[in-house]
């Protein structure tokens, strides 16, 4: 009998996306299906999800939900796939303008505890002996990040589930901590509000609940699995994580070859592959034209696609960006987030017409064009659980320049003599996480780009020929599931 897995996530590409979690939730389930896993996704019924799912039909009402009483469970599939998605229809929670976590102004929804408490509760109900869905009972509930962190707690404490739970940690910086009155509102037993439970510094912590009650824990790169057990990266949860240290599996994310592949990327004006790179030059030219940059095949074009937050370390680029433009580089940024960073980058663009372009906002097609049209991709994150953009850079022949942390360290191999000889060099790794460390790294890359074209081509080729697919990592998830149910 096939293993049944309920994959619970607050964002799933292409239905809704704010970052890498959506990419993973859109692609890992497909990879697991290919290994014979009978997997279904569970997610909130945001408007874009209800609109995009195909063959959407009601299955059953779900009763006894905290605060809202009941919701409707629907099922549909993602277009052109047979990935089945359970959707929670609860208009009062999910059908509103704005993002999945915050309103149009960027302020977190006040009722997030109930919005994601209900998501977690329904996951636990579907895995309980009393589930209203009798013909599909999961062996594993696979949770992702704090939004689903209460599911393992509900499974153990209120639903008496027979299924096992896994929580994957995609980012320790977001924990979902709320005042203690939510414990009662969410129908959690007050006994769980303790150090040995979901209490964290006097608050209810969704993420701690997941870490404490899940049967298995994974994170999205081997390096991050170690890092989060230290004070510098654990965001206060390093103690509880190191208690389960040896159990925490670090499994590097893969990328979706249908979506992120320069050979068949529908967002590009020309396609290319390692055997014929001529299309990349065309994409660069078209990108320069689209962004109002001077059309110049030789100007090194540096790209950024990112949330503009402390995590991503792009403030380390600001002190030296003008210097790089003065050295003849061009710069293309797409992103949004902290206002002071948005303004600082926009200022540089305004002062450097034809040389720097800054697009504030979210734009999926442009993100693909920047990835393909640039010569280098800059990602100096202070911490990076996995990071998908550096992997997209590798796949698109746009060597990444990264800080040595998390999944960046696990996927990017620095260019030096030894790594050129053994053909593993695929990008550039900063020696220290600082503005000086970043500029030194970019200058090292520029020197090779400008003066050693054969070496550059080798670096590009090494990245493009790397296996970045889910093939290997999906198997590791399967092994983790099997260890839990046998
Ligand atoms: P994180 O999830 O921490 O933001 P990742 O590198 O794992 O970082 O994933 C980011 C994802 O979000 C990538 O698919 C990237 O292309 C996308 N992305 C980030 N910012 C934007 C943007 N402004 N427009 C379009 N896509 C974006
Ligand atoms: C988070 C992390 C990012 C990771 C993504 C998917 O958003 O910040 O590093 O790639 O989750 O796992």
Coordinates of C-alpha atoms and ligand atoms in Angstrom, one line a residue:
X1 CA 0.0 0.0 0.0
X2 CA 1.3 3.4 -0.9
X3 CA 2.4 5.7 1.9
X4 CA -0.2 8.5 2.4
X5 CA 1.2 11.9 3.2
X6 CA -0.7 15.1 4.0
X7 CA 1.6 18.0 3.1
X8 CA 0.5 21.1 5.0
X9 CA 1.6 24.5 3.8
X10 CA 0.5 28.2 3.9
X11 CA 1.8 28.9 0.4
X12 CA 2.1 26.7 -2.7
X13 CA 3.3 27.8 -6.2
X14 CA 1.6 28.6 -8.6
X15 CA -1.5 29.1 -6.4
X16 CA 0.1 31.7 -4.0
X17 CA 3.7 32.7 -3.3
X18 CA 5.6 35.1 -1.2
X19 CA 8.9 33.2 -1.2
X20 CA 10.8 29.9 -1.4
X21 CA 8.4 28.0 0.8
X22 CA 5.9 28.2 -2.1
X23 CA 8.4 26.9 -4.6
X24 CA 9.2 24.0 -2.3
X25 CA 5.5 23.2 -1.6
X26 CA 4.8 23.3 -5.3
X27 CA 7.6 21.0 -6.3
X28 CA 8.5 18.6 -3.5
X29 CA 5.0 16.9 -3.5
X30 CA 5.4 16.2 -7.2
X31 CA 8.8 14.7 -6.7
X32 CA 7.4 12.5 -3.9
X33 CA 4.5 11.4 -6.1
X34 CA 7.1 10.2 -8.6
X35 CA 8.5 8.0 -5.9
X36 CA 5.1 6.4 -5.4
X37 CA 4.0 8.4 -2.4
X38 CA 0.2 9.2 -2.3
X39 CA 0.5 12.8 -1.3
X40 CA -2.2 15.5 -0.9
X41 CA -1.6 19.1 0.0
X42 CA -3.7 21.0 2.6
X43 CA -3.8 24.8 2.5
X44 CA -6.0 27.8 3.2
X45 CA -8.6 28.9 0.6
X46 CA -7.2 32.3 -0.3
X47 CA -9.0 33.9 -3.3
X48 CA -6.2 33.1 -5.7
X49 CA -6.2 29.5 -4.6
X50 CA -9.9 29.1 -5.1
X51 CA -9.7 30.7 -8.5
X52 CA -6.8 28.7 -9.9
X53 CA -7.6 25.1 -8.7
X54 CA -9.2 22.9 -11.3
X55 CA -12.1 20.5 -10.6
X56 CA -12.8 22.0 -7.3
X57 CA -15.5 20.2 -5.3
X58 CA -16.8 20.2 -1.8
X59 CA -16.0 17.1 0.2
X60 CA -17.3 17.7 3.7
X61 CA -17.8 20.3 6.4
X62 CA -15.4 20.2 9.3
X63 CA -16.9 20.9 12.7
X64 CA -15.6 21.7 16.1
X65 CA -13.1 24.2 14.9
X66 CA -11.7 26.8 17.4
X67 CA -13.3 30.2 17.2
X68 CA -15.1 29.8 13.8
X69 CA -17.0 26.6 14.5
X70 CA -16.9 25.0 11.1
X71 CA -15.4 25.3 7.6
X72 CA -15.9 23.6 4.3
X73 CA -13.2 21.2 3.0
X74 CA -12.8 21.3 -0.8
X75 CA -10.5 19.3 -3.1
X76 CA -9.1 20.3 -6.5
X77 CA -5.9 19.8 -8.5
X78 CA -3.2 22.2 -9.7
X79 CA -3.6 22.8 -13.4
X80 CA -1.8 20.4 -15.7
X81 CA -0.8 18.2 -12.7
X82 CA -2.4 15.4 -10.8
X83 CA -1.4 17.0 -7.5
X84 CA -4.5 17.0 -5.3
X85 CA -5.0 19.9 -3.0
X86 CA -7.4 20.1 0.0
X87 CA -8.5 23.6 0.5
X88 CA -10.1 25.1 3.6
X89 CA -13.0 27.3 2.6
X90 CA -13.5 29.8 5.5
X91 CA -14.2 33.2 3.9
X92 CA -14.0 35.0 7.2
X93 CA -10.4 33.9 7.6
X94 CA -8.9 33.7 4.1
X95 CA -11.0 35.6 1.5
X96 CA -9.7 39.1 1.7
X97 CA -7.4 41.4 -0.3
X98 CA -3.7 41.5 0.7
X99 CA -1.1 38.8 1.2
X100 CA -1.3 35.4 3.0
X101 CA 0.2 36.9 6.2
X102 CA -0.4 40.6 6.0
X103 CA -2.6 43.3 4.6
X104 CA -1.8 45.5 1.6
X105 CA 0.1 47.9 3.8
X106 CA 2.3 45.0 5.1
X107 CA 0.9 44.8 8.6
X108 CA 0.4 41.2 9.9
X109 CA -3.3 40.2 10.0
X110 CA -4.5 40.4 13.6
X111 CA -6.2 37.1 13.4
X112 CA -3.2 35.1 12.2
X113 CA -3.3 32.9 15.2
X114 CA -6.8 31.7 14.3
X115 CA -6.1 31.6 10.6
X116 CA -3.2 29.3 11.0
X117 CA -4.6 27.6 14.1
X118 CA -7.5 26.4 12.0
X119 CA -5.1 25.2 9.3
X120 CA -3.2 23.2 11.9
X121 CA -6.3 21.9 13.6
X122 CA -7.8 20.7 10.3
X123 CA -4.5 18.9 9.5
X124 CA -4.8 17.1 12.8
X125 CA -8.5 16.3 12.3
X126 CA -7.8 14.7 8.9
X127 CA -5.2 12.5 10.6
X128 CA -7.5 11.5 13.5
X129 CA -9.6 8.4 13.9
X130 CA -12.6 10.6 13.8
X131 CA -11.8 12.3 10.5
X132 CA -14.8 13.0 8.3
X133 CA -12.7 11.9 5.3
X134 CA -12.8 8.2 5.8
X135 CA -11.4 7.0 2.5
X136 CA -8.0 8.8 2.8
X137 CA -6.2 8.7 6.1
X138 CA -2.6 9.9 6.1
X139 CA 0.3 8.0 7.6
X140 CA 2.3 11.1 7.8
X141 CA 1.4 14.8 8.3
X142 CA 4.2 16.9 6.9
X143 CA 4.1 20.4 8.4
X144 CA 6.1 23.4 7.1
X145 CA 7.1 26.4 9.3
X146 CA 5.2 28.1 12.1
X147 CA 1.9 28.4 10.3
X148 CA 1.5 24.7 10.6
X149 CA 3.3 24.3 13.9
X150 CA 0.2 23.6 16.0
X151 CA -0.7 20.5 14.0
X152 CA 1.7 18.1 15.8
X153 CA 0.4 19.5 19.1
X154 CA -3.3 19.0 18.2
X155 CA -2.5 15.5 16.8
X156 CA -0.9 14.4 20.1
X157 CA -3.0 16.4 22.6
X158 CA -6.6 16.7 21.3
X159 CA -7.1 14.5 18.2
X160 CA -5.3 11.3 19.3
X161 CA -4.0 10.8 15.9
X162 CA -2.4 7.5 14.8
X163 CA -0.4 9.3 12.1
X164 CA 3.2 10.5 12.6
X165 CA 4.1 14.2 12.2
X166 CA 7.1 15.8 10.5
X167 CA 7.9 19.5 10.7
X168 CA 10.2 21.1 8.1
X169 CA 11.9 24.3 9.3
X170 CA 12.3 26.8 6.4
X171 CA 13.2 29.8 8.5
X172 CA 13.7 30.1 12.3
X173 CA 13.3 33.9 12.1
X174 CA 9.5 33.5 11.9
X175 CA 8.0 31.7 14.9
X176 CA 4.4 32.8 15.3
X177 CA 4.4 33.9 19.0
X178 CA 1.2 35.2 20.5
X179 CA -0.2 36.3 23.9
X180 CA -1.3 33.4 26.2
X181 CA -5.1 34.0 25.9
X182 CA -4.9 32.3 22.4
X183 CA -4.2 29.0 24.2
X184 CA -7.9 28.9 25.3
X185 CA -9.2 30.4 22.1
X186 CA -7.5 27.8 20.0
X187 CA -8.7 25.0 22.2
X188 CA -5.3 23.8 23.3
X189 CA -5.0 22.2 26.8
X190 CA -3.6 24.6 29.3
X191 CA -1.2 21.9 30.5
X192 CA 0.7 22.3 27.3
X193 CA 1.5 25.9 28.2
X194 CA 4.8 25.1 29.8
X195 CA 8.5 24.8 29.0
X196 CA 7.7 21.2 28.1
X197 CA 5.2 22.3 25.5
X198 CA 4.2 25.3 23.4
X199 CA 5.1 28.0 25.9
X200 CA 8.0 30.3 25.0
X201 CA 8.8 33.3 27.2
X202 CA 5.3 33.6 28.4
X203 CA 3.7 33.4 24.9
X204 CA 2.2 30.7 22.8
X205 CA 4.8 29.7 20.1
X206 CA 3.5 28.0 17.1
X207 CA 7.0 27.0 15.9
X208 CA 8.0 25.7 19.3
X209 CA 4.9 23.6 19.4
X210 CA 5.9 22.0 16.1
X211 CA 9.4 21.4 17.2
X212 CA 8.3 20.0 20.6
X213 CA 5.5 17.7 19.5
X214 CA 6.6 16.6 16.0
X215 CA 7.8 13.0 15.6
X216 CA 10.6 14.1 13.3
X217 CA 12.2 17.4 12.4
X218 CA 13.9 18.4 9.2
X219 CA 15.3 21.6 7.8
X220 CA 16.2 22.6 4.3
X221 CA 19.9 22.2 4.2
X222 CA 22.5 20.2 6.1
X223 CA 24.4 23.3 7.2
X224 CA 21.3 25.0 8.5
X225 CA 20.5 21.8 10.5
X226 CA 23.7 22.4 12.5
X227 CA 23.5 26.2 12.6
X228 CA 20.1 26.3 14.2
X229 CA 21.4 24.5 17.2
X230 CA 23.6 27.6 18.0
X231 CA 22.6 30.9 19.5
X232 CA 23.5 32.8 16.4
X233 CA 21.0 31.0 14.2
X234 CA 18.4 29.4 16.5
X235 CA 16.5 32.6 17.3
X236 CA 16.1 31.4 20.9
X237 CA 15.0 27.9 20.1
X238 CA 18.6 26.5 19.9
X239 CA 18.2 24.8 23.3
X240 CA 15.2 22.8 22.4
X241 CA 16.6 22.1 18.9
X242 CA 19.9 20.8 20.3
X243 CA 18.1 18.4 22.6
X244 CA 16.9 16.7 19.4
X245 CA 20.1 17.6 17.6
X246 CA 21.0 14.2 16.1
X247 CA 17.5 13.7 14.8
X248 CA 17.3 16.9 12.8
X249 CA 17.7 16.0 9.2
X250 CA 19.1 18.6 6.8
X251 CA 17.8 17.9 3.4
X252 CA 18.8 20.4 0.7
X253 CA 15.9 21.7 -1.4
X254 CA 15.7 20.9 -5.1
X255 CA 14.4 23.0 -7.9
X256 CA 11.5 22.4 -10.2
X257 CA 12.9 21.6 -13.7
X258 CA 9.7 22.6 -15.5
X259 CA 9.6 26.0 -13.9
X260 CA 13.2 26.9 -13.6
X261 CA 15.1 25.7 -16.6
X262 CA 16.6 28.1 -19.2
X263 CA 16.0 25.5 -21.9
X264 CA 12.2 25.8 -21.7
X265 CA 11.5 28.9 -19.5
X266 CA 8.4 30.6 -21.0
X267 CA 9.3 33.9 -19.4
X268 CA 12.5 34.4 -21.5
X269 CA 12.7 36.0 -24.9
X270 CA 15.3 33.3 -25.9
X271 CA 16.1 29.9 -24.5
X272 CA 19.5 28.3 -24.0
X273 CA 21.4 25.4 -22.4
X274 CA 24.9 24.5 -21.5
X275 CA 25.6 23.3 -25.0
X276 CA 24.5 26.5 -26.7
X277 CA 24.7 29.7 -24.6
X278 CA 23.9 32.1 -27.5
X279 CA 20.3 32.6 -26.1
X280 CA 21.7 34.0 -22.8
X281 CA 23.3 36.9 -24.7
X282 CA 19.9 37.7 -26.3
X283 CA 18.2 37.6 -22.9
X284 CA 20.8 40.0 -21.5
X285 CA 20.3 42.4 -24.4
X286 CA 16.5 42.3 -24.0
X287 CA 16.7 42.7 -20.2
X288 CA 19.0 45.8 -20.7
X289 CA 16.5 47.2 -23.1
X290 CA 13.5 46.4 -20.8
X291 CA 15.1 48.0 -17.8
X292 CA 16.5 51.0 -19.5
X293 CA 20.1 50.0 -19.1
X294 CA 22.7 50.8 -21.8
X295 CA 22.8 47.9 -24.2
X296 CA 26.3 46.5 -23.8
X297 CA 27.1 42.8 -24.1
X298 CA 30.4 43.3 -22.2
X299 CA 29.2 45.3 -19.2
X300 CA 29.1 42.9 -16.3
X301 CA 25.5 42.8 -15.2
X302 CA 24.9 42.1 -11.5
X303 CA 21.5 40.8 -10.5
X304 CA 19.4 40.7 -7.3
X305 CA 16.0 39.2 -6.8
X306 CA 15.1 39.2 -3.1
X307 CA 13.0 40.1 -0.2
X308 CA 14.7 43.3 1.1
X309 CA 15.2 42.3 4.8
X310 CA 18.0 42.0 7.3
X311 CA 18.3 38.2 6.5
X312 CA 19.3 38.9 2.9
X313 CA 22.3 41.1 3.8
X314 CA 21.8 43.4 0.8
X315 CA 22.6 46.4 3.0
X316 CA 26.2 45.1 2.7
X317 CA 26.1 45.9 -1.0
X318 CA 25.0 49.5 -0.6
X319 CA 28.3 51.1 0.6
X320 CA 30.1 49.9 -2.5
X321 CA 27.5 49.7 -5.2
X322 CA 28.4 53.1 -6.6
X323 CA 32.0 52.0 -6.8
X324 CA 31.0 48.9 -8.8
X325 CA 28.9 51.1 -11.2
X326 CA 31.9 53.4 -11.6
X327 CA 34.0 50.3 -12.5
X328 CA 31.6 49.7 -15.5
X329 CA 29.2 47.2 -13.9
X330 CA 25.5 47.4 -14.4
X331 CA 23.0 46.5 -11.7
X332 CA 19.4 45.1 -11.8
X333 CA 17.4 44.6 -8.7
X334 CA 13.9 43.2 -8.2
X335 CA 12.5 43.1 -4.7
X336 CA 10.6 44.6 -1.9
X337 CA 10.5 44.8 1.9
X338 CA 12.1 47.2 4.3
X339 CA 11.4 50.8 3.2
X340 CA 14.8 52.2 4.0
X341 CA 16.5 49.5 1.8
X342 CA 13.9 50.1 -1.0
X343 CA 14.7 53.8 -0.9
X344 CA 18.4 53.4 -0.7
X345 CA 18.5 51.2 -3.8
X346 CA 16.0 53.4 -5.7
X347 CA 18.2 56.4 -5.0
X348 CA 21.2 54.7 -6.5
X349 CA 19.2 53.8 -9.6
X350 CA 18.0 57.4 -9.9
X351 CA 21.5 58.7 -9.8
X352 CA 22.8 56.2 -12.3
X353 CA 20.5 56.1 -15.4
X354 CA 21.4 53.5 -17.9
X355 CA 23.6 51.7 -15.3
X356 CA 21.3 50.7 -12.5
X357 CA 17.7 49.6 -12.4
X358 CA 15.6 49.0 -9.3
X359 CA 12.2 47.5 -9.5
X360 CA 10.3 47.5 -6.3
X361 CA 7.5 44.9 -6.1
X362 CA 6.8 41.3 -6.9
X363 CA 7.1 40.2 -10.5
X364 CA 7.5 36.5 -11.4
X365 CA 8.4 36.9 -15.1
X366 CA 11.0 39.6 -14.4
X367 CA 12.6 37.4 -11.7
X368 CA 13.2 34.8 -14.4
X369 CA 14.6 37.3 -16.9
X370 CA 17.0 38.8 -14.3
X371 CA 18.1 35.3 -13.4
X372 CA 18.9 34.5 -17.0
X373 CA 20.0 37.9 -18.3
X374 CA 22.5 38.8 -15.7
X375 CA 26.1 37.7 -15.5
X376 CA 26.3 37.2 -11.8
X377 CA 23.7 36.9 -9.0
X378 CA 24.4 38.6 -5.6
X379 CA 23.0 36.9 -2.5
X380 CA 25.0 37.9 0.6
X381 CA 22.5 36.6 3.2
X382 CA 23.4 36.7 6.8
X383 CA 21.5 33.4 7.2
X384 CA 19.9 31.4 4.6
X385 CA 18.1 28.1 5.5
X386 CA 18.4 26.9 1.9
X387 CA 17.9 29.7 -0.6
X388 CA 16.5 28.8 -4.0
X389 CA 17.7 31.9 -6.0
X390 CA 21.4 30.9 -5.8
X391 CA 20.3 27.5 -7.3
X392 CA 18.4 29.2 -10.0
X393 CA 21.5 31.3 -10.7
X394 CA 23.5 28.0 -11.0
X395 CA 21.0 26.5 -13.4
X396 CA 20.8 29.7 -15.5
X397 CA 24.6 30.1 -15.9
X398 CA 24.6 33.2 -13.6
X399 CA 27.2 32.3 -11.0
X400 CA 26.1 33.3 -7.5
X401 CA 28.1 35.4 -5.2
X402 CA 27.1 34.3 -1.7
X403 CA 27.9 34.4 2.0
X404 CA 29.1 31.1 3.6
X405 CA 25.9 30.2 5.4
X406 CA 23.1 27.6 5.4
X407 CA 22.1 26.3 2.0
X408 CA 24.3 28.8 0.2
X409 CA 27.4 27.1 1.7
X410 CA 25.9 23.7 0.8
X411 CA 25.2 24.6 -2.9
X412 CA 27.9 27.1 -3.9
X413 CA 31.5 26.0 -4.2
X414 CA 34.0 28.9 -4.3
X415 CA 36.3 29.5 -7.2
X416 CA 39.9 28.7 -6.3
X417 CA 42.6 26.7 -8.0
X418 CA 41.7 23.4 -6.4
X419 CA 38.0 23.7 -7.2
X420 CA 38.7 24.8 -10.8
X421 CA 40.9 21.7 -11.1
X422 CA 38.3 19.3 -9.8
X423 CA 35.5 21.1 -11.7
X424 CA 33.4 22.0 -8.7
X425 CA 33.9 25.8 -8.7
X426 CA 30.5 27.2 -9.5
X427 CA 30.4 30.7 -7.9
X428 CA 32.0 32.9 -5.3
X429 CA 31.9 32.6 -1.5
X430 CA 32.5 35.6 0.8
X431 CA 35.3 35.2 3.3
X432 CA 33.4 37.3 5.8
X433 CA 29.8 38.6 6.1
X434 CA 30.5 42.4 5.7
X435 CA 30.5 45.1 3.1
X436 CA 34.3 44.5 2.7
X437 CA 33.8 40.8 2.4
X438 CA 31.2 41.3 -0.3
X439 CA 33.1 43.8 -2.4
X440 CA 36.2 41.7 -2.3
X441 CA 34.2 38.7 -3.5
X442 CA 32.5 40.7 -6.3
X443 CA 35.9 42.1 -7.4
X444 CA 37.3 38.6 -7.5
X445 CA 34.4 37.5 -9.8
X446 CA 34.8 40.6 -12.0
X447 CA 38.5 39.9 -12.6
X448 CA 37.7 36.5 -13.9
X449 CA 34.7 37.6 -15.9
X450 CA 36.6 40.3 -17.7
X451 CA 40.1 38.7 -18.1
X452 CA 39.7 35.0 -18.0
X453 CA 36.8 34.1 -20.3
X454 CA 37.7 30.4 -20.5
X455 CA 37.7 30.1 -16.7
X456 CA 34.4 32.0 -16.5
X457 CA 32.9 29.6 -19.0
X458 CA 34.1 26.7 -16.9
X459 CA 32.5 28.1 -13.8
X460 CA 29.2 28.7 -15.6
X461 CA 29.3 25.2 -17.1
X462 CA 30.1 23.6 -13.7
X463 CA 26.9 25.2 -12.2
X464 CA 24.7 24.4 -15.2
X465 CA 25.7 20.7 -15.2
X466 CA 25.1 20.2 -11.4
X467 CA 22.1 18.1 -10.5
X468 CA 19.9 20.5 -8.7
X469 CA 16.7 18.5 -9.0
X470 CA 14.6 16.9 -6.3
X471 CA 15.7 13.4 -7.3
X472 CA 18.1 12.8 -4.4
X473 CA 16.4 15.0 -1.7
X474 CA 12.9 13.6 -2.3
X475 CA 14.3 10.2 -1.5
X476 CA 15.7 11.4 1.8
X477 CA 12.2 12.6 2.7
X478 CA 10.8 9.2 1.8
X479 CA 13.4 7.5 4.0
X480 CA 12.4 9.8 6.9
X481 CA 8.7 9.0 6.4
X482 CA 9.5 5.2 6.2
X483 CA 11.5 5.3 9.4
X484 CA 8.5 6.8 11.2
X485 CA 5.8 4.4 10.1
X486 CA 7.7 1.1 10.3
Ligands
LIG1 P1 13.1 33.3 0.7 O1 12.1 32.3 0.6 O2 13.9 33.4 2.0 O3 12.6 34.7 0.2 P2 14.4 31.8 -1.5 O4 15.7 32.1 -2.2 O5 14.3 30.5 -0.9 O6 14.3 32.9 -0.4 O7 13.2 32.0 -2.4 C1 12.7 33.2 -2.9 C2 11.7 32.9 -4.0 O8 10.9 34.1 -4.2 C3 12.4 32.7 -5.3 O9 11.6 31.9 -6.2 C4 12.5 34.1 -5.9 O10 12.6 34.2 -7.3 C5 11.2 34.7 -5.4 N1 11.2 36.2 -5.3 C6 11.7 36.9 -4.3 N2 11.4 38.2 -4.4 C7 10.7 38.3 -5.6 C8 10.2 39.4 -6.3 N3 10.3 40.6 -5.9 N4 9.5 39.1 -7.5 C9 9.4 37.8 -7.9 N5 9.9 36.8 -7.3 C10 10.6 37.0 -6.1
LIG2 C1 12.6 30.1 3.5 C2 14.1 30.4 3.6 C3 14.8 30.0 2.3 C4 14.4 28.7 1.8 C5 12.9 28.6 1.7 C6 12.4 27.3 1.1 O1 11.9 31.1 2.9 O2 14.4 31.8 3.9 O3 16.2 30.0 2.6 O4 15.0 28.4 0.5 O5 12.3 28.9 2.9 O6 12.8 26.2 1.9

